[in-house]
Amino acid sequence: MKNSDIGRLDGSITIESAYLMIFILFTFGFMIRYCFRTHDRILSGMVLNEALELSGHLLSEDEAGIQGYGADRLGDLLSQRSLDFNISSYKDGNEGSAEGKGFVISMKDKGFRPQKVMRAITLMDGMKDE
């Protein structure tokens, strides 16, 4: 063994690790993009649910204000700049949808009807007295 052979390594390890790092960086990039899209889906579902609840409790004249409120709340999107957000009346309640790039979320709400609950409670009380 010569003194010149000490400290000398094969260059193929460096090239293989460079290819491996490219694969690892692309994998991290795809994972971050997937997390951003998942964040946007969850945020739009939460905002849509909140807007439907609010529209069930407020007057029907406030529908445009509720849509504006939902659009403002969706300003925190990470993977896309715009999202279509709609709320409309549907039978006794409201129907809403949030549509983005690659996903659509639709929900229906029966609305807030406290008189139905009060009738059920008084009916149960009346049945208990008999």
XYZ file of C-alpha atoms in Angstrom:
130
model
C 0.000 0.000 0.000
C 1.400 3.356 -1.023
C 1.035 6.606 0.890
C -0.704 8.170 -2.107
C -3.616 5.664 -1.860
C -4.537 6.773 1.661
C -7.424 9.304 1.641
C -8.423 8.519 -1.901
C -12.075 7.436 -2.393
C -14.118 6.330 -5.328
C -15.999 9.197 -7.050
C -19.148 7.171 -7.745
C -20.436 7.709 -4.193
C -20.622 11.461 -4.807
C -22.535 11.053 -8.067
C -24.998 8.571 -6.538
C -25.666 10.867 -3.585
C -26.326 13.765 -5.973
C -29.016 11.721 -7.753
C -30.438 10.682 -4.402
C -30.655 14.306 -3.204
C -32.557 15.315 -6.355
C -35.108 12.579 -5.661
C -35.387 13.595 -1.982
C -35.903 17.292 -2.825
C -38.613 16.499 -5.387
C -40.313 14.252 -2.823
C -40.312 17.050 -0.241
C -41.678 19.472 -2.840
C -44.564 17.157 -3.713
C -45.317 16.578 -0.014
C -45.448 20.326 0.655
C -47.731 20.868 -2.342
C -50.036 18.058 -1.137
C -50.171 19.647 2.332
C -51.064 23.045 0.813
C -53.921 21.526 -1.197
C -55.188 19.608 1.833
C -55.079 22.838 3.856
C -57.160 24.620 1.204
C -59.742 21.811 1.080
C -60.142 21.776 4.856
C -60.272 25.570 5.136
C -62.910 25.869 2.408
C -65.041 23.168 4.082
C -64.823 24.938 7.438
C -65.680 28.343 5.972
C -68.568 26.884 3.975
C -69.976 25.195 7.080
C -69.641 28.405 9.093
C -71.319 30.475 6.368
C -74.222 28.020 6.115
C -74.705 28.138 9.876
C -74.688 31.929 9.816
C -77.126 32.083 6.928
C -79.501 29.812 8.848
C -79.512 32.183 11.822
C -79.570 35.513 10.015
C -82.144 37.065 7.733
C -82.231 36.201 4.052
C -81.358 39.802 3.166
C -77.886 39.262 4.633
C -77.022 36.521 2.098
C -74.679 38.771 0.066
C -72.913 39.856 3.239
C -72.410 36.256 4.272
C -70.935 35.403 0.874
C -68.572 38.358 1.203
C -67.614 37.220 4.699
C -66.857 33.725 3.373
C -64.783 35.116 0.518
C -62.773 37.239 2.970
C -62.130 34.217 5.192
C -60.857 32.290 2.176
C -58.062 34.806 1.713
C -55.708 32.427 3.548
C -55.508 29.907 0.717
C -52.056 28.506 0.123
C -52.131 26.620 -3.165
C -54.456 28.757 -5.248
C -55.510 32.352 -5.552
C -59.226 32.074 -6.209
C -62.099 29.899 -5.089
C -65.742 30.044 -6.189
C -67.945 30.353 -3.106
C -71.761 30.306 -3.437
C -74.677 30.118 -0.996
C -78.284 29.823 -2.116
C -81.660 29.038 -0.579
C -82.775 25.426 -0.745
C -86.224 24.289 0.457
C -86.270 24.973 4.219
C -82.560 25.712 4.545
C -79.575 26.742 2.518
C -77.198 25.082 0.107
C -73.600 26.094 -0.462
C -70.642 25.067 -2.527
C -66.962 25.873 -2.622
C -65.174 25.010 -5.841
C -61.452 25.240 -6.267
C -58.774 23.861 -8.493
C -59.253 20.106 -8.357
C -62.018 19.872 -5.747
C -65.673 20.725 -5.116
C -67.320 20.785 -1.686
C -71.119 20.973 -1.397
C -73.185 21.169 1.784
C -76.843 21.569 2.691
C -78.173 23.017 5.902
C -81.732 22.590 7.143
C -81.589 25.961 8.811
C -82.248 27.117 12.335
C -85.883 26.630 13.290
C -86.303 27.083 17.059
C -90.099 26.842 16.806
C -89.828 23.160 15.807
C -87.747 22.408 18.880
C -90.162 24.289 21.132
C -93.145 22.399 19.684
C -91.411 19.078 20.304
C -90.598 20.061 23.884
C -94.154 21.228 24.646
C -95.549 18.083 23.013
C -93.347 15.910 25.232
C -94.388 17.893 28.306
C -98.044 17.486 27.333
C -97.636 13.732 26.916
C -95.933 13.462 30.293
C -98.847 15.180 32.094
C -101.438 12.745 30.702
